[in-house]
Amino acid sequence: MVRGGWEGHRPVEATDLFIPFLERSGYAVRVEGSTEIYADAAELADTDLIVQCMTMSQITGEQVAGLAAAVAAGTGFTGWHGGIADSFRASSDYLHLVGGQFATHPGIQPCERSGGEKDNFLPHSIKITDLGREHPITAGIEDFDLVTEQYWVLHDDLIEVLATTTHPTQEWHPWHRPVTSPAIWTRHWGAGRIVVTTPGHSLDVLEHGCVRTVIERGMVWATRTASAS
């Protein structure tokens, strides 16, 4: 687990939620407080899965190159919310690896805002796609509703979208039609697998049954397979 960055996403508490699951599933868990480990090729070659919770922050060229090389060689890579989809904004190579980047989370009506984080909490639905209904990460999970940040994501078409969320248009918005963003996606990168789950702003969202199930299944699915070892 690689955690740190913006404290608003509670990187320590959030990742601690999943350590017991990983240990019960047979993983030997190592926790790192920075991205320096990404420059250690030998260590990453011996790592089957990286769980990242590192919102914003910075990464060196050597570190992102090491991460990308490890994933291409078969190391799995996963995370949730800003810990993976809003990391290292200045690194185009990282954005290329992950395939999607947080752009914004639209807020409530301006006259109702108080300046707190709940200004950006909106009721919205996570809709499982046809692909998602067949995929081991999301199979059996029905569409579900949340009241939290709703990520608007810029993305490419190399991702496999397992779930979406649609941003409506309101009279105070500058966009003129509803916009659908990927909410859960996978990506194959060389021999490696990547899983991104955009819900997860706070601990209560991470503990939501559907969100937690997707994240835990995503960890298992992304883990290095025998064919990639």
Short mmCIF file of C-alpha atoms in Angstrom, two decimals:
data_model
loop_
_atom_site.label_atom_id
_atom_site.label_comp_id
_atom_site.label_asym_id
_atom_site.label_seq_id
_atom_site.Cartn_x
_atom_site.Cartn_y
_atom_site.Cartn_z
CA MET A 1 0.00 0.00 0.00
CA VAL A 2 1.29 3.43 -0.98
CA ARG A 3 -0.50 6.20 0.89
CA GLY A 4 -0.20 9.88 1.62
CA GLY A 5 -0.90 13.16 -0.14
CA TRP A 6 -3.88 15.34 0.74
CA GLU A 7 -5.10 14.52 4.23
CA GLY A 8 -8.73 15.31 3.40
CA HIS A 9 -9.10 11.81 1.96
CA ARG A 10 -7.84 10.23 5.20
CA PRO A 11 -5.20 8.08 3.47
CA VAL A 12 -4.14 6.21 6.62
CA GLU A 13 -7.62 5.46 7.93
CA ALA A 14 -8.94 4.65 4.44
CA THR A 15 -6.23 2.15 3.60
CA ASP A 16 -6.39 0.64 7.08
CA LEU A 17 -9.98 -0.39 6.30
CA PHE A 18 -8.71 -2.86 3.70
CA ILE A 19 -5.61 -4.31 5.35
CA PRO A 20 -7.59 -6.98 7.28
CA PHE A 21 -9.27 -8.12 4.05
CA LEU A 22 -5.93 -8.40 2.28
CA GLU A 23 -4.34 -10.30 5.15
CA ARG A 24 -7.30 -12.69 5.36
CA SER A 25 -6.93 -13.24 1.63
CA GLY A 26 -3.31 -14.30 2.03
CA TYR A 27 -1.47 -11.11 1.11
CA ALA A 28 1.65 -9.98 2.95
CA VAL A 29 0.97 -6.25 3.26
CA ARG A 30 3.71 -3.61 3.22
CA VAL A 31 2.79 0.03 3.80
CA GLU A 32 4.78 2.91 2.28
CA GLY A 33 4.28 6.58 3.08
CA SER A 34 5.72 7.93 -0.16
CA THR A 35 6.21 7.05 -3.82
CA GLU A 36 9.95 6.44 -3.40
CA ILE A 37 9.27 2.70 -3.57
CA TYR A 38 8.24 3.11 -7.22
CA ALA A 39 11.88 3.71 -8.15
CA ASP A 40 12.93 0.36 -6.61
CA ALA A 41 12.63 -2.00 -9.58
CA ALA A 42 13.69 -5.08 -7.63
CA GLU A 43 11.08 -4.50 -4.93
CA LEU A 44 8.28 -3.89 -7.40
CA ALA A 45 9.24 -6.96 -9.40
CA ASP A 46 8.52 -8.92 -6.23
CA THR A 47 5.19 -7.13 -5.65
CA ASP A 48 1.96 -8.61 -6.96
CA LEU A 49 -0.35 -5.68 -6.18
CA ILE A 50 -0.03 -1.97 -5.44
CA VAL A 51 -2.93 -0.27 -3.66
CA GLN A 52 -2.43 3.49 -3.94
CA CYS A 53 -4.12 6.23 -1.90
CA MET A 54 -2.09 9.33 -2.76
CA THR A 55 -4.27 12.33 -3.64
CA MET A 56 -2.60 15.14 -5.58
CA SER A 57 1.05 15.24 -4.41
CA GLN A 58 4.01 14.94 -6.77
CA ILE A 59 5.97 12.13 -8.35
CA THR A 60 9.38 12.10 -10.01
CA GLY A 61 9.98 10.94 -13.54
CA GLU A 62 12.01 8.01 -12.24
CA GLN A 63 9.22 6.96 -9.91
CA VAL A 64 6.42 7.08 -12.46
CA ALA A 65 8.59 5.24 -14.97
CA GLY A 66 9.25 2.56 -12.37
CA LEU A 67 5.54 2.24 -11.59
CA ALA A 68 4.58 2.00 -15.25
CA ALA A 69 7.29 -0.59 -15.94
CA ALA A 70 6.18 -2.70 -12.98
CA VAL A 71 2.55 -2.65 -14.10
CA ALA A 72 3.53 -3.52 -17.66
CA ALA A 73 5.48 -6.48 -16.26
CA GLY A 74 2.45 -7.74 -14.33
CA THR A 75 2.17 -5.91 -11.01
CA GLY A 76 -1.48 -5.01 -10.35
CA PHE A 77 -2.42 -1.40 -9.59
CA THR A 78 -5.62 -0.20 -7.96
CA GLY A 79 -7.16 2.47 -5.76
CA TRP A 80 -10.19 4.64 -5.26
CA HIS A 81 -11.33 8.23 -5.64
CA GLY A 82 -8.62 10.91 -5.53
CA GLY A 83 -6.07 8.42 -4.28
CA ILE A 84 -5.64 7.11 -7.82
CA ALA A 85 -7.77 9.31 -10.13
CA ASP A 86 -6.49 12.65 -8.80
CA SER A 87 -2.84 11.79 -8.19
CA PHE A 88 0.21 13.60 -9.62
CA ARG A 89 -1.69 16.08 -11.77
CA ALA A 90 1.53 17.36 -13.34
CA SER A 91 2.61 13.94 -14.64
CA SER A 92 1.22 13.16 -18.09
CA ASP A 93 2.91 9.76 -17.97
CA TYR A 94 0.95 8.85 -14.83
CA LEU A 95 -2.30 10.02 -16.43
CA HIS A 96 -1.50 7.93 -19.48
CA LEU A 97 -0.99 4.88 -17.26
CA VAL A 98 -4.27 5.23 -15.37
CA GLY A 99 -6.44 6.28 -18.30
CA GLY A 100 -8.70 8.74 -16.48
CA GLN A 101 -8.28 11.91 -14.45
CA PHE A 102 -10.56 13.74 -12.04
CA ALA A 103 -11.64 17.07 -13.52
CA THR A 104 -14.23 18.32 -11.02
CA HIS A 105 -17.10 17.34 -8.75
CA PRO A 106 -20.09 19.60 -9.42
CA GLY A 107 -21.71 21.12 -6.35
CA ILE A 108 -25.10 22.03 -5.00
CA GLN A 109 -26.89 25.22 -5.96
CA PRO A 110 -24.54 28.17 -5.31
CA CYS A 111 -26.96 29.99 -3.01
CA GLU A 112 -27.04 26.92 -0.73
CA ARG A 113 -23.28 26.56 -0.30
CA SER A 114 -21.66 27.17 3.08
CA GLY A 115 -18.01 26.67 2.16
CA GLY A 116 -17.68 23.12 3.52
CA GLU A 117 -17.07 19.82 1.79
CA LYS A 118 -20.79 19.05 1.74
CA ASP A 119 -21.19 21.76 -0.90
CA ASN A 120 -19.96 19.06 -3.28
CA PHE A 121 -22.11 16.20 -1.97
CA LEU A 122 -24.78 15.33 -4.50
CA PRO A 123 -27.28 12.47 -4.66
CA HIS A 124 -26.38 10.40 -7.70
CA SER A 125 -26.52 6.89 -9.08
CA ILE A 126 -23.79 4.46 -10.05
CA LYS A 127 -25.02 2.48 -13.04
CA ILE A 128 -23.47 -0.89 -13.86
CA THR A 129 -22.78 -1.28 -17.58
CA ASP A 130 -23.53 -4.36 -19.64
CA LEU A 131 -19.83 -5.23 -19.44
CA GLY A 132 -19.92 -4.68 -15.69
CA ARG A 133 -22.78 -7.12 -15.23
CA GLU A 134 -20.54 -9.87 -16.60
CA HIS A 135 -17.23 -8.79 -15.05
CA PRO A 136 -16.01 -10.53 -11.86
CA ILE A 137 -15.50 -7.18 -10.12
CA THR A 138 -19.10 -6.01 -10.49
CA ALA A 139 -21.12 -9.13 -11.36
CA GLY A 140 -24.22 -9.40 -9.18
CA ILE A 141 -24.06 -5.79 -8.03
CA GLU A 142 -27.12 -3.74 -8.91
CA ASP A 143 -27.14 -0.02 -9.64
CA PHE A 144 -26.77 1.91 -6.39
CA ASP A 145 -27.19 5.44 -5.07
CA LEU A 146 -24.77 7.62 -3.12
CA VAL A 147 -24.73 11.09 -1.60
CA THR A 148 -21.12 12.19 -1.87
CA GLU A 149 -18.74 13.70 -4.40
CA GLN A 150 -19.64 12.72 -7.95
CA TYR A 151 -16.48 12.63 -10.03
CA TRP A 152 -16.41 14.14 -13.51
CA VAL A 153 -13.60 12.23 -15.22
CA LEU A 154 -11.59 12.96 -18.37
CA HIS A 155 -10.63 9.64 -19.94
CA ASP A 156 -9.52 7.72 -23.02
CA ASP A 157 -11.13 4.74 -24.72
CA LEU A 158 -8.55 2.15 -23.67
CA ILE A 159 -10.44 1.68 -20.42
CA GLU A 160 -13.12 -0.96 -19.89
CA VAL A 161 -16.00 0.81 -18.14
CA LEU A 162 -17.80 -1.32 -15.56
CA ALA A 163 -20.01 1.47 -14.17
CA THR A 164 -20.93 5.04 -15.02
CA THR A 165 -22.47 8.08 -13.38
CA THR A 166 -24.32 10.87 -15.16
CA HIS A 167 -24.03 14.54 -14.28
CA PRO A 168 -27.29 16.39 -14.94
CA THR A 169 -27.44 19.93 -16.21
CA GLN A 170 -28.74 22.66 -13.93
CA GLU A 171 -29.54 26.30 -14.62
CA TRP A 172 -26.29 27.39 -12.92
CA HIS A 173 -24.12 25.00 -14.97
CA PRO A 174 -22.28 26.09 -18.13
CA TRP A 175 -22.80 22.70 -19.83
CA HIS A 176 -25.96 22.15 -21.82
CA ARG A 177 -26.69 18.42 -21.65
CA PRO A 178 -26.14 15.57 -19.19
CA VAL A 179 -22.59 14.21 -19.16
CA THR A 180 -21.77 10.59 -18.36
CA SER A 181 -18.45 9.74 -16.71
CA PRO A 182 -16.87 6.37 -15.96
CA ALA A 183 -17.27 5.55 -12.27
CA ILE A 184 -15.49 2.19 -12.19
CA TRP A 185 -13.07 1.01 -14.83
CA THR A 186 -10.33 -1.48 -15.59
CA ARG A 187 -7.34 -1.15 -17.87
CA HIS A 188 -4.88 -3.68 -19.21
CA TRP A 189 -1.33 -2.32 -19.40
CA GLY A 190 1.17 -4.79 -20.76
CA ALA A 191 0.85 -7.84 -18.54
CA GLY A 192 -0.66 -5.79 -15.72
CA ARG A 193 -4.17 -4.93 -14.65
CA ILE A 194 -5.44 -1.60 -13.31
CA VAL A 195 -8.72 -0.96 -11.48
CA VAL A 196 -10.06 2.49 -10.63
CA THR A 197 -13.13 3.04 -8.41
CA THR A 198 -14.11 6.71 -8.24
CA PRO A 199 -16.45 6.66 -5.18
CA GLY A 200 -14.53 6.81 -1.90
CA HIS A 201 -14.28 10.39 -0.68
CA SER A 202 -14.89 9.46 2.96
CA LEU A 203 -14.80 6.43 5.22
CA ASP A 204 -18.57 6.02 5.20
CA VAL A 205 -18.56 5.77 1.40
CA LEU A 206 -15.74 3.22 1.49
CA GLU A 207 -17.81 1.20 3.96
CA HIS A 208 -20.88 1.23 1.69
CA GLY A 209 -21.53 -2.41 0.83
CA CYS A 210 -21.33 -2.02 -2.95
CA VAL A 211 -18.31 0.29 -2.92
CA ARG A 212 -16.36 -1.90 -0.54
CA THR A 213 -17.20 -5.04 -2.50
CA VAL A 214 -16.01 -3.46 -5.75
CA ILE A 215 -12.74 -2.27 -4.20
CA GLU A 216 -12.00 -5.63 -2.59
CA ARG A 217 -12.87 -7.61 -5.71
CA GLY A 218 -10.80 -5.16 -7.73
CA MET A 219 -7.76 -5.82 -5.56
CA VAL A 220 -8.04 -9.55 -6.16
CA TRP A 221 -8.69 -9.15 -9.90
CA ALA A 222 -5.78 -6.75 -10.41
CA THR A 223 -3.27 -8.95 -8.57
CA ARG A 224 -0.52 -10.43 -10.71
CA THR A 225 -1.71 -13.59 -12.42
CA ALA A 226 0.36 -16.68 -13.05
CA SER A 227 0.61 -15.82 -16.75
CA ALA A 228 2.15 -12.44 -15.85
CA SER A 229 4.72 -13.73 -13.35
#
